[in-house]
XYZ file of C-alpha atoms in Angstrom:
303
model
C -0.033 -0.096 -0.022
C 2.096 2.869 -1.325
C -0.546 5.269 -2.397
C -2.813 6.742 0.440
C -5.725 9.147 0.069
C -6.157 11.121 3.245
C -9.802 12.163 3.866
C -10.083 15.160 6.049
C -12.392 18.258 6.836
C -15.957 16.920 6.638
C -19.230 18.632 7.461
C -19.586 17.847 11.164
C -19.114 20.168 14.103
C -15.650 18.857 14.321
C -14.584 19.969 10.800
C -11.587 22.288 12.260
C -10.281 19.447 14.388
C -10.336 17.184 11.293
C -8.486 19.794 9.109
C -5.766 19.914 11.885
C -5.548 16.049 11.988
C -5.469 15.758 8.150
C -2.685 18.224 7.714
C -0.447 16.587 10.262
C -1.283 12.929 8.918
C -0.450 14.056 5.370
C 2.981 15.225 6.442
C 3.634 12.174 8.626
C 2.751 9.699 5.826
C 4.807 11.554 3.363
C 7.672 11.461 5.866
C 7.044 7.857 6.173
C 7.602 7.334 2.299
C 3.900 7.067 1.130
C 2.552 8.921 -2.017
C -0.221 10.800 -0.607
C -3.346 12.337 -2.162
C -5.054 14.790 0.091
C -8.910 14.861 -0.308
C -10.709 17.657 1.558
C -14.310 16.366 2.178
C -17.277 18.789 1.806
C -20.980 18.249 1.627
C -21.095 16.853 -1.917
C -20.826 13.057 -1.706
C -20.517 12.569 -5.507
C -17.509 14.934 -5.587
C -15.863 12.682 -2.876
C -16.596 9.556 -4.805
C -15.338 11.049 -8.019
C -12.105 12.108 -6.337
C -11.468 8.740 -4.939
C -12.276 6.934 -8.209
C -9.838 9.331 -9.998
C -6.989 8.822 -7.457
C -7.277 5.100 -7.269
C -5.540 4.927 -3.945
C -4.318 1.578 -2.345
C -5.904 2.680 0.817
C -7.647 5.537 2.530
C -6.587 7.153 5.772
C -9.828 8.337 7.347
C -8.921 11.680 9.334
C -12.562 12.703 9.531
C -14.082 13.368 12.959
C -17.595 13.570 14.001
C -20.900 12.718 12.234
C -20.561 11.273 8.759
C -16.806 10.689 9.292
C -16.744 8.298 12.336
C -20.275 7.069 12.478
C -20.164 4.377 9.696
C -21.300 6.691 6.906
C -18.079 7.272 5.045
C -16.956 3.737 6.137
C -19.944 2.493 4.091
C -19.070 4.452 1.001
C -15.495 3.099 1.114
C -16.825 -0.426 1.523
C -19.058 0.164 -1.520
C -16.085 1.434 -3.463
C -13.845 -1.481 -2.298
C -11.112 0.771 -0.851
C -9.415 -0.489 2.318
C -9.354 2.196 5.083
C -7.864 2.940 8.501
C -9.642 2.667 11.786
C -12.877 0.827 12.525
C -15.512 -0.494 10.058
C -19.191 0.446 9.631
C -20.557 -1.539 12.636
C -18.082 -0.568 15.240
C -18.040 2.949 14.116
C -21.819 3.452 14.234
C -22.162 1.647 17.570
C -19.421 3.594 19.201
C -20.787 6.855 17.987
C -24.192 6.230 19.522
C -23.445 6.599 23.190
C -26.663 4.729 24.117
C -25.856 1.687 21.981
C -22.289 1.663 23.034
C -23.118 1.793 26.801
C -25.504 -1.169 26.099
C -22.588 -3.141 24.737
C -20.327 -2.144 27.532
C -22.992 -3.121 30.134
C -23.270 -6.537 28.405
C -19.577 -7.041 28.750
C -19.567 -6.139 32.501
C -17.587 -2.877 31.957
C -17.735 -0.262 34.763
C -20.191 2.426 33.881
C -21.789 5.567 35.501
C -25.594 5.506 35.999
C -27.250 6.846 32.751
C -30.575 7.424 31.082
C -31.703 8.508 27.633
C -34.407 11.111 27.534
C -36.157 13.464 25.285
C -35.846 17.283 25.260
C -39.478 17.351 26.670
C -38.571 14.989 29.451
C -35.502 16.954 30.403
C -37.524 20.222 30.448
C -40.167 18.655 32.798
C -37.838 17.112 35.442
C -34.360 15.981 36.392
C -33.939 12.466 34.976
C -31.096 11.642 37.540
C -30.106 12.787 40.911
C -27.828 15.864 40.702
C -25.129 16.422 39.657
C -25.475 14.788 36.301
C -24.085 15.444 32.736
C -26.188 16.210 29.724
C -24.756 15.229 26.351
C -25.732 14.562 22.784
C -26.088 10.856 21.908
C -24.056 11.076 18.718
C -21.553 13.904 18.803
C -18.025 13.924 19.692
C -15.293 16.256 21.194
C -17.577 17.242 24.075
C -19.954 19.141 21.752
C -23.047 20.185 23.560
C -22.105 18.746 26.959
C -23.414 20.553 30.074
C -23.121 19.592 33.822
C -26.218 20.354 35.933
C -25.408 20.789 39.757
C -27.508 21.620 42.827
C -28.952 24.974 42.460
C -28.430 25.269 38.690
C -31.612 26.487 37.057
C -30.633 26.013 33.393
C -32.323 22.509 32.912
C -35.468 23.797 31.038
C -33.313 26.354 29.092
C -30.912 23.676 27.886
C -33.808 21.487 26.892
C -35.678 24.081 24.925
C -32.521 25.147 23.071
C -31.390 21.568 22.331
C -30.224 21.110 18.713
C -28.633 17.698 18.666
C -31.596 15.473 17.860
C -34.551 14.054 19.821
C -32.522 11.956 22.262
C -30.300 13.284 25.181
C -27.873 11.225 27.082
C -27.915 12.006 30.796
C -25.216 10.525 32.963
C -24.288 10.638 36.557
C -21.425 13.014 37.096
C -18.459 11.276 38.719
C -16.141 13.741 40.692
C -12.370 13.029 40.317
C -9.923 12.789 37.586
C -10.177 12.276 33.812
C -8.139 9.338 32.458
C -7.810 8.078 28.716
C -6.299 4.945 27.331
C -5.357 4.363 23.748
C -5.601 0.862 22.180
C -3.515 -0.033 19.137
C -4.539 -3.245 17.647
C -4.844 -5.501 20.685
C -2.453 -3.392 22.829
C -3.420 -0.870 25.511
C -0.662 1.679 25.315
C -0.774 3.804 28.516
C -2.929 5.785 30.949
C -2.892 9.557 30.460
C -4.377 11.837 33.150
C -5.926 15.008 31.507
C -5.837 18.036 33.797
C -7.846 21.193 32.987
C -8.954 24.232 34.803
C -12.336 23.790 33.199
C -15.320 22.119 34.750
C -14.688 19.080 32.570
C -12.611 18.141 29.538
C -14.690 20.281 27.101
C -14.063 21.311 23.456
C -11.921 24.296 24.404
C -9.924 22.218 26.940
C -9.156 19.665 24.099
C -8.209 21.975 21.425
C -7.383 25.538 22.729
C -3.704 26.296 23.393
C -2.977 25.566 27.011
C -6.400 24.191 27.438
C -5.294 21.000 29.173
C -2.219 19.255 30.580
C -1.419 15.620 29.908
C 0.384 13.485 32.519
C 1.645 10.190 31.071
C 1.769 7.884 32.811
C -1.060 8.991 34.983
C -0.186 9.238 38.677
C -2.718 6.813 39.848
C -2.398 3.533 41.889
C -1.004 0.608 39.826
C -4.233 -1.394 40.177
C -6.407 1.535 38.783
C -4.023 1.944 35.866
C -4.129 -1.922 35.129
C -7.872 -1.848 35.411
C -8.273 1.116 33.101
C -6.050 -0.549 30.505
C -7.845 -3.728 30.719
C -11.197 -2.111 30.422
C -10.091 -0.010 27.327
C -8.944 -3.342 25.590
C -12.271 -5.041 26.443
C -14.270 -2.111 25.327
C -12.370 -1.916 21.961
C -12.881 -5.667 21.447
C -16.541 -5.637 22.565
C -17.371 -2.922 19.924
C -15.247 -4.713 17.286
C -12.921 -1.861 16.845
C -9.804 -2.123 14.728
C -6.729 0.114 14.191
C -6.667 2.476 17.116
C -9.328 3.669 19.557
C -9.335 5.719 22.672
C -11.292 5.042 25.797
C -12.181 7.897 28.307
C -12.740 7.381 31.980
C -13.402 9.271 35.140
C -11.680 8.044 38.368
C -12.794 9.092 41.807
C -9.752 9.086 44.274
C -12.047 9.219 47.314
C -13.935 6.018 46.512
C -11.575 4.341 44.136
C -14.230 4.082 41.498
C -13.374 3.872 37.948
C -16.089 4.382 35.271
C -15.912 4.095 31.539
C -17.396 6.973 29.630
C -17.095 6.237 25.955
C -14.791 4.950 23.188
C -13.545 7.204 20.421
C -12.923 5.221 17.176
C -11.419 8.248 15.265
C -9.378 9.936 17.953
C -7.404 13.135 17.123
C -4.308 12.459 15.246
C -2.151 15.630 15.472
C 1.401 15.114 16.928
C 0.335 16.345 20.299
C -2.905 14.464 20.398
C -3.503 11.807 23.191
C -3.125 8.795 21.085
C 0.144 9.855 19.337
C 1.516 11.008 22.807
C 0.865 7.484 24.126
C 2.395 5.883 21.144
C 5.504 8.064 21.570
C 5.654 7.115 25.329
C 5.979 3.422 24.175
C 8.489 4.135 21.582
C 6.336 4.593 18.381
C 6.864 7.957 16.664
C 4.027 9.780 14.794
C 5.059 8.696 11.204
C 5.360 5.003 12.381
C 1.972 5.328 13.954
C 0.336 6.600 10.847
C 2.252 4.083 8.707
C 0.999 1.238 10.924
C -2.516 2.414 10.628
C -2.252 2.267 6.782
C -0.688 -1.302 6.896
C -3.710 -2.390 8.992
C -6.280 -0.794 6.612
C -9.093 -3.082 5.336
C -12.727 -2.792 4.553
C -15.741 -4.743 5.927
C -17.767 -4.721 9.016
């Protein structure tokens, strides 16, 4: 697989993140010796298909984020075209992107979860679905888009419900105080545990992407048994969803109680040189061009 088309941009709320990922992946693959065709994706699907048919790549590096890029949509197009691609296939991508479906899979596999409930905007407007504090988030968005925390005395619940613009389902989830941890899985190997520190109320969009928005500690300064549990749960979640390539599992860890809870799995994690997955890969001796090249070598199509 010497010729790689890199898909980046897209039409989701995470377009800017994908543009940054794509630019750095293109440079890394070129550094690794691949011939690269950049394909900036917009809202015209026939244009994308025509570009791929004209380029005739050996594989596609999927650097898209968010809806249509990591929810199984573009994966289905690539399956139809018969082009191998990086990261997870249609089934794992679509299930992981739907937080309710993913949590059902995790629960069936005995993974540790926060209490959660899916409600409609009308139900949220009428009453608290869970004891406070709890988190409100879209069922199928990434990068913490639309996430809010409702604590005691916060009177924004009805306002949030009336202004909701992310579909007719809302994921509400028990807020677990403590620390934010994340684990990357590469193939069948959990890489490390990173603690994400931020002055924000949680690891929100600005904390993820603004300069100085967060601090990453790798390896996380947590008890050895917690690190082992997080790595084991990340691998089990990756396998339960049927992921391939790389994924990243996010957790909350409460020091006071020792509780560890899996929040979600990202099948298209950020892939700039300073993103969490490349940082963990570097920690175990895999540089960014090597990581991108490995993903291309693992590219395939199918479920």
